[in-house]
Amino acid sequence: MRTADQLKIKLFMDGAEIESIRAAIASMPHIKGFTTNPTLMRKAGVKDYAAFAKEAISVVKGLSISFEVFSDEFFEMEREARIIHSWGPNASVKIPITNTRAESSIPLIRHLSADGIPLNITAIMTNDQVRAVGQALHPDIPSIVSVFAGRIADAGLDPVPLMRQAAEILRDRPKAELLWASPREVLNIVQAEETGCKIITATKDILAKLPLLGRDLTEYSLDTVKMFYNDAAAAGYKI
Ligand code: G3P
């Protein structure tokens, strides 16, 4: 079993709390990049999109960080994408695979990628989508293909075979890095690496469990027993 130091997959942090991003930069050398989305930003209480993004870009010191467009119209998404791109060479522009009317973003993806803009295609859940994205991305432009493996698992499907196939689909596109998005547990980091994903993005809660990776289970079992014992004693339980 690997420990966190032995991981080959790149670990990104998913979130929009500036203090967590700052703390990760200061004390988590395993973190190689960051992802955000409008839902996480809203949850973190971000009011001013551009101000937050610019501050985050300055905090991450050149590491990759993704910001998502939020318009539902492709011409407006393009405008937002070009502004996000202007904020820094390490800012990847997240484009959802469709708009809310299920209209495909593929023509916009092809256009922006051909213009040299690093994209992160998001909310992908099928390998037909992965195939279409792989064909639309410019082969020389670094990009990220975010498959929401955790949501696939939430739907009761094993994401492992799907992710393995996605990695195979993108094999001839080395600049398009497959990202395991929305992990639910530390096991997913191991699965992501084994299926050929290049990146996994995880919330700070999952990243906080990283030291458990590769833990001796007999020792872990004993620690768990001690936890029960200490809590019962601290609570002063008597029967
Ligand atoms: O990176 C994708 C992630 O932000 C979505 O996660 O937990 O909403 O499925 P979740």
PDB file of N, CA and C in Angstrom, residues 142-201:
ATOM      1  N   PRO A 142      -2.200  22.449 -22.875  1.00  0.00           N
ATOM      2  CA  PRO A 142      -2.484  21.703 -21.632  1.00  0.00           C
ATOM      3  C   PRO A 142      -3.944  21.895 -21.206  1.00  0.00           C
ATOM      4  N   SER A 143      -4.610  20.803 -20.910  1.00  0.00           N
ATOM      5  CA  SER A 143      -6.015  20.895 -20.506  1.00  0.00           C
ATOM      6  C   SER A 143      -6.313  19.798 -19.492  1.00  0.00           C
ATOM      7  N   ILE A 144      -7.450  19.962 -18.839  1.00  0.00           N
ATOM      8  CA  ILE A 144      -7.877  19.001 -17.820  1.00  0.00           C
ATOM      9  C   ILE A 144      -9.264  18.489 -18.210  1.00  0.00           C
ATOM     10  N   VAL A 145      -9.451  17.180 -18.060  1.00  0.00           N
ATOM     11  CA  VAL A 145     -10.744  16.564 -18.377  1.00  0.00           C
ATOM     12  C   VAL A 145     -11.286  16.007 -17.053  1.00  0.00           C
ATOM     13  N   SER A 146     -12.274  16.714 -16.486  1.00  0.00           N
ATOM     14  CA  SER A 146     -12.770  16.380 -15.141  1.00  0.00           C
ATOM     15  C   SER A 146     -13.989  15.473 -15.203  1.00  0.00           C
ATOM     16  N   VAL A 147     -13.773  14.221 -14.828  1.00  0.00           N
ATOM     17  CA  VAL A 147     -14.883  13.264 -14.790  1.00  0.00           C
ATOM     18  C   VAL A 147     -15.318  13.136 -13.329  1.00  0.00           C
ATOM     19  N   PHE A 148     -16.608  13.308 -13.101  1.00  0.00           N
ATOM     20  CA  PHE A 148     -17.145  13.336 -11.742  1.00  0.00           C
ATOM     21  C   PHE A 148     -17.395  11.920 -11.222  1.00  0.00           C
ATOM     22  N   ALA A 149     -16.281  11.247 -10.923  1.00  0.00           N
ATOM     23  CA  ALA A 149     -16.351   9.844 -10.506  1.00  0.00           C
ATOM     24  C   ALA A 149     -17.211   9.663  -9.253  1.00  0.00           C
ATOM     25  N   GLY A 150     -17.121  10.616  -8.336  1.00  0.00           N
ATOM     26  CA  GLY A 150     -17.900  10.495  -7.095  1.00  0.00           C
ATOM     27  C   GLY A 150     -19.396  10.569  -7.353  1.00  0.00           C
ATOM     28  N   ARG A 151     -19.773  11.411  -8.284  1.00  0.00           N
ATOM     29  CA  ARG A 151     -21.216  11.488  -8.596  1.00  0.00           C
ATOM     30  C   ARG A 151     -21.668  10.227  -9.336  1.00  0.00           C
ATOM     31  N   ILE A 152     -20.761   9.652 -10.145  1.00  0.00           N
ATOM     32  CA  ILE A 152     -21.079   8.380 -10.815  1.00  0.00           C
ATOM     33  C   ILE A 152     -21.317   7.316  -9.731  1.00  0.00           C
ATOM     34  N   ALA A 153     -20.451   7.310  -8.720  1.00  0.00           N
ATOM     35  CA  ALA A 153     -20.618   6.359  -7.606  1.00  0.00           C
ATOM     36  C   ALA A 153     -21.900   6.651  -6.832  1.00  0.00           C
ATOM     37  N   ASP A 154     -22.221   7.938  -6.675  1.00  0.00           N
ATOM     38  CA  ASP A 154     -23.478   8.303  -5.991  1.00  0.00           C
ATOM     39  C   ASP A 154     -24.683   7.729  -6.735  1.00  0.00           C
ATOM     40  N   ALA A 155     -24.518   7.560  -8.064  1.00  0.00           N
ATOM     41  CA  ALA A 155     -25.622   7.012  -8.867  1.00  0.00           C
ATOM     42  C   ALA A 155     -25.635   5.487  -8.825  1.00  0.00           C
ATOM     43  N   GLY A 156     -24.765   4.906  -7.988  1.00  0.00           N
ATOM     44  CA  GLY A 156     -24.768   3.453  -7.806  1.00  0.00           C
ATOM     45  C   GLY A 156     -23.914   2.708  -8.806  1.00  0.00           C
ATOM     46  N   LEU A 157     -23.066   3.427  -9.549  1.00  0.00           N
ATOM     47  CA  LEU A 157     -22.216   2.771 -10.544  1.00  0.00           C
ATOM     48  C   LEU A 157     -20.762   2.827 -10.109  1.00  0.00           C
ATOM     49  N   ASP A 158     -20.044   1.750 -10.408  1.00  0.00           N
ATOM     50  CA  ASP A 158     -18.617   1.703 -10.078  1.00  0.00           C
ATOM     51  C   ASP A 158     -17.858   2.583 -11.081  1.00  0.00           C
ATOM     52  N   PRO A 159     -17.217   3.649 -10.608  1.00  0.00           N
ATOM     53  CA  PRO A 159     -16.521   4.520 -11.557  1.00  0.00           C
ATOM     54  C   PRO A 159     -15.195   3.949 -12.068  1.00  0.00           C
ATOM     55  N   VAL A 160     -14.689   2.888 -11.420  1.00  0.00           N
ATOM     56  CA  VAL A 160     -13.338   2.403 -11.764  1.00  0.00           C
ATOM     57  C   VAL A 160     -13.223   1.976 -13.233  1.00  0.00           C
ATOM     58  N   PRO A 161     -14.102   1.076 -13.730  1.00  0.00           N
ATOM     59  CA  PRO A 161     -13.958   0.693 -15.152  1.00  0.00           C
ATOM     60  C   PRO A 161     -14.150   1.883 -16.085  1.00  0.00           C
ATOM     61  N   LEU A 162     -15.059   2.763 -15.730  1.00  0.00           N
ATOM     62  CA  LEU A 162     -15.312   3.942 -16.569  1.00  0.00           C
ATOM     63  C   LEU A 162     -14.082   4.846 -16.628  1.00  0.00           C
ATOM     64  N   MET A 163     -13.419   5.031 -15.495  1.00  0.00           N
ATOM     65  CA  MET A 163     -12.231   5.898 -15.461  1.00  0.00           C
ATOM     66  C   MET A 163     -11.077   5.251 -16.212  1.00  0.00           C
ATOM     67  N   ARG A 164     -10.981   3.916 -16.106  1.00  0.00           N
ATOM     68  CA  ARG A 164      -9.906   3.216 -16.830  1.00  0.00           C
ATOM     69  C   ARG A 164     -10.104   3.405 -18.336  1.00  0.00           C
ATOM     70  N   GLN A 165     -11.345   3.297 -18.777  1.00  0.00           N
ATOM     71  CA  GLN A 165     -11.654   3.483 -20.203  1.00  0.00           C
ATOM     72  C   GLN A 165     -11.413   4.942 -20.625  1.00  0.00           C
ATOM     73  N   ALA A 166     -11.763   5.872 -19.735  1.00  0.00           N
ATOM     74  CA  ALA A 166     -11.536   7.300 -20.041  1.00  0.00           C
ATOM     75  C   ALA A 166     -10.040   7.565 -20.249  1.00  0.00           C
ATOM     76  N   ALA A 167      -9.212   6.948 -19.385  1.00  0.00           N
ATOM     77  CA  ALA A 167      -7.757   7.132 -19.518  1.00  0.00           C
ATOM     78  C   ALA A 167      -7.280   6.580 -20.857  1.00  0.00           C
ATOM     79  N   GLU A 168      -7.862   5.467 -21.268  1.00  0.00           N
ATOM     80  CA  GLU A 168      -7.507   4.849 -22.552  1.00  0.00           C
ATOM     81  C   GLU A 168      -7.916   5.765 -23.710  1.00  0.00           C
ATOM     82  N   ILE A 169      -9.104   6.347 -23.608  1.00  0.00           N
ATOM     83  CA  ILE A 169      -9.598   7.253 -24.669  1.00  0.00           C
ATOM     84  C   ILE A 169      -8.638   8.436 -24.834  1.00  0.00           C
ATOM     85  N   LEU A 170      -8.080   8.903 -23.721  1.00  0.00           N
ATOM     86  CA  LEU A 170      -7.227  10.105 -23.777  1.00  0.00           C
ATOM     87  C   LEU A 170      -5.740   9.771 -23.947  1.00  0.00           C
ATOM     88  N   ARG A 171      -5.449   8.483 -24.185  1.00  0.00           N
ATOM     89  CA  ARG A 171      -4.044   8.062 -24.225  1.00  0.00           C
ATOM     90  C   ARG A 171      -3.226   8.800 -25.291  1.00  0.00           C
ATOM     91  N   ASP A 172      -3.850   9.090 -26.431  1.00  0.00           N
ATOM     92  CA  ASP A 172      -3.087   9.778 -27.499  1.00  0.00           C
ATOM     93  C   ASP A 172      -3.183  11.304 -27.374  1.00  0.00           C
ATOM     94  N   ARG A 173      -3.668  11.782 -26.222  1.00  0.00           N
ATOM     95  CA  ARG A 173      -3.741  13.232 -25.953  1.00  0.00           C
ATOM     96  C   ARG A 173      -2.988  13.520 -24.660  1.00  0.00           C
ATOM     97  N   PRO A 174      -1.673  13.386 -24.642  1.00  0.00           N
ATOM     98  CA  PRO A 174      -0.951  13.526 -23.369  1.00  0.00           C
ATOM     99  C   PRO A 174      -1.120  14.871 -22.681  1.00  0.00           C
ATOM    100  N   LYS A 175      -1.497  15.904 -23.431  1.00  0.00           N
ATOM    101  CA  LYS A 175      -1.674  17.223 -22.784  1.00  0.00           C
ATOM    102  C   LYS A 175      -3.050  17.359 -22.135  1.00  0.00           C
ATOM    103  N   ALA A 176      -3.928  16.401 -22.409  1.00  0.00           N
ATOM    104  CA  ALA A 176      -5.260  16.424 -21.784  1.00  0.00           C
ATOM    105  C   ALA A 176      -5.214  15.495 -20.574  1.00  0.00           C
ATOM    106  N   GLU A 177      -5.143  16.076 -19.383  1.00  0.00           N
ATOM    107  CA  GLU A 177      -4.974  15.267 -18.176  1.00  0.00           C
ATOM    108  C   GLU A 177      -6.339  14.875 -17.598  1.00  0.00           C
ATOM    109  N   LEU A 178      -6.505  13.575 -17.432  1.00  0.00           N
ATOM    110  CA  LEU A 178      -7.756  13.080 -16.855  1.00  0.00           C
ATOM    111  C   LEU A 178      -7.756  13.342 -15.345  1.00  0.00           C
ATOM    112  N   LEU A 179      -8.818  13.972 -14.872  1.00  0.00           N
ATOM    113  CA  LEU A 179      -8.943  14.324 -13.446  1.00  0.00           C
ATOM    114  C   LEU A 179     -10.126  13.575 -12.837  1.00  0.00           C
ATOM    115  N   TRP A 180      -9.872  12.892 -11.726  1.00  0.00           N
ATOM    116  CA  TRP A 180     -10.942  12.230 -10.953  1.00  0.00           C
ATOM    117  C   TRP A 180     -11.541  13.307 -10.062  1.00  0.00           C
ATOM    118  N   ALA A 181     -12.759  13.713 -10.356  1.00  0.00           N
ATOM    119  CA  ALA A 181     -13.413  14.771  -9.573  1.00  0.00           C
ATOM    120  C   ALA A 181     -14.416  14.165  -8.607  1.00  0.00           C
ATOM    121  N   SER A 182     -14.726  14.917  -7.588  1.00  0.00           N
ATOM    122  CA  SER A 182     -15.680  14.591  -6.532  1.00  0.00           C
ATOM    123  C   SER A 182     -15.410  13.254  -5.836  1.00  0.00           C
ATOM    124  N   PRO A 183     -14.154  13.050  -5.394  1.00  0.00           N
ATOM    125  CA  PRO A 183     -13.897  11.832  -4.614  1.00  0.00           C
ATOM    126  C   PRO A 183     -14.678  11.864  -3.308  1.00  0.00           C
ATOM    127  N   ARG A 184     -14.978  10.683  -2.804  1.00  0.00           N
ATOM    128  CA  ARG A 184     -15.750  10.576  -1.568  1.00  0.00           C
ATOM    129  C   ARG A 184     -14.923  10.024  -0.411  1.00  0.00           C
ATOM    130  N   GLU A 185     -13.762   9.419  -0.720  1.00  0.00           N
ATOM    131  CA  GLU A 185     -12.940   8.799   0.333  1.00  0.00           C
ATOM    132  C   GLU A 185     -11.515   8.656  -0.149  1.00  0.00           C
ATOM    133  N   VAL A 186     -10.594   8.383   0.787  1.00  0.00           N
ATOM    134  CA  VAL A 186      -9.166   8.259   0.463  1.00  0.00           C
ATOM    135  C   VAL A 186      -8.926   7.140  -0.554  1.00  0.00           C
ATOM    136  N   LEU A 187      -9.713   6.057  -0.458  1.00  0.00           N
ATOM    137  CA  LEU A 187      -9.596   4.953  -1.412  1.00  0.00           C
ATOM    138  C   LEU A 187      -9.630   5.463  -2.851  1.00  0.00           C
ATOM    139  N   ASN A 188     -10.416   6.498  -3.105  1.00  0.00           N
ATOM    140  CA  ASN A 188     -10.551   7.020  -4.471  1.00  0.00           C
ATOM    141  C   ASN A 188      -9.218   7.555  -5.017  1.00  0.00           C
ATOM    142  N   ILE A 189      -8.334   7.993  -4.132  1.00  0.00           N
ATOM    143  CA  ILE A 189      -7.021   8.481  -4.590  1.00  0.00           C
ATOM    144  C   ILE A 189      -6.222   7.308  -5.162  1.00  0.00           C
ATOM    145  N   VAL A 190      -6.282   6.183  -4.462  1.00  0.00           N
ATOM    146  CA  VAL A 190      -5.598   4.969  -4.926  1.00  0.00           C
ATOM    147  C   VAL A 190      -6.231   4.505  -6.238  1.00  0.00           C
ATOM    148  N   GLN A 191      -7.553   4.495  -6.280  1.00  0.00           N
ATOM    149  CA  GLN A 191      -8.256   4.057  -7.499  1.00  0.00           C
ATOM    150  C   GLN A 191      -7.933   4.976  -8.676  1.00  0.00           C
ATOM    151  N   ALA A 192      -7.882   6.270  -8.404  1.00  0.00           N
ATOM    152  CA  ALA A 192      -7.604   7.230  -9.482  1.00  0.00           C
ATOM    153  C   ALA A 192      -6.216   6.969 -10.064  1.00  0.00           C
ATOM    154  N   GLU A 193      -5.261   6.738  -9.182  1.00  0.00           N
ATOM    155  CA  GLU A 193      -3.899   6.472  -9.672  1.00  0.00           C
ATOM    156  C   GLU A 193      -3.876   5.168 -10.482  1.00  0.00           C
ATOM    157  N   GLU A 194      -4.535   4.144  -9.947  1.00  0.00           N
ATOM    158  CA  GLU A 194      -4.497   2.834 -10.616  1.00  0.00           C
ATOM    159  C   GLU A 194      -5.230   2.819 -11.954  1.00  0.00           C
ATOM    160  N   THR A 195      -6.209   3.683 -12.118  1.00  0.00           N
ATOM    161  CA  THR A 195      -6.945   3.686 -13.386  1.00  0.00           C
ATOM    162  C   THR A 195      -6.281   4.579 -14.435  1.00  0.00           C
ATOM    163  N   GLY A 196      -5.209   5.256 -14.065  1.00  0.00           N
ATOM    164  CA  GLY A 196      -4.484   6.063 -15.063  1.00  0.00           C
ATOM    165  C   GLY A 196      -4.863   7.529 -15.072  1.00  0.00           C
ATOM    166  N   CYS A 197      -5.581   7.992 -14.047  1.00  0.00           N
ATOM    167  CA  CYS A 197      -5.865   9.432 -13.958  1.00  0.00           C
ATOM    168  C   CYS A 197      -4.564  10.161 -13.652  1.00  0.00           C
ATOM    169  N   LYS A 198      -4.456  11.370 -14.154  1.00  0.00           N
ATOM    170  CA  LYS A 198      -3.241  12.157 -13.907  1.00  0.00           C
ATOM    171  C   LYS A 198      -3.400  13.060 -12.676  1.00  0.00           C
ATOM    172  N   ILE A 199      -4.652  13.399 -12.354  1.00  0.00           N
ATOM    173  CA  ILE A 199      -4.934  14.339 -11.259  1.00  0.00           C
ATOM    174  C   ILE A 199      -6.157  13.832 -10.493  1.00  0.00           C
ATOM    175  N   ILE A 200      -6.159  14.084  -9.177  1.00  0.00           N
ATOM    176  CA  ILE A 200      -7.408  13.937  -8.421  1.00  0.00           C
ATOM    177  C   ILE A 200      -7.572  15.213  -7.616  1.00  0.00           C
ATOM    178  N   THR A 201      -8.778  15.751  -7.581  1.00  0.00           N
ATOM    179  CA  THR A 201      -9.019  16.944  -6.765  1.00  0.00           C
ATOM    180  C   THR A 201      -9.914  16.548  -5.603  1.00  0.00           C
TER     181      THR A 201
END
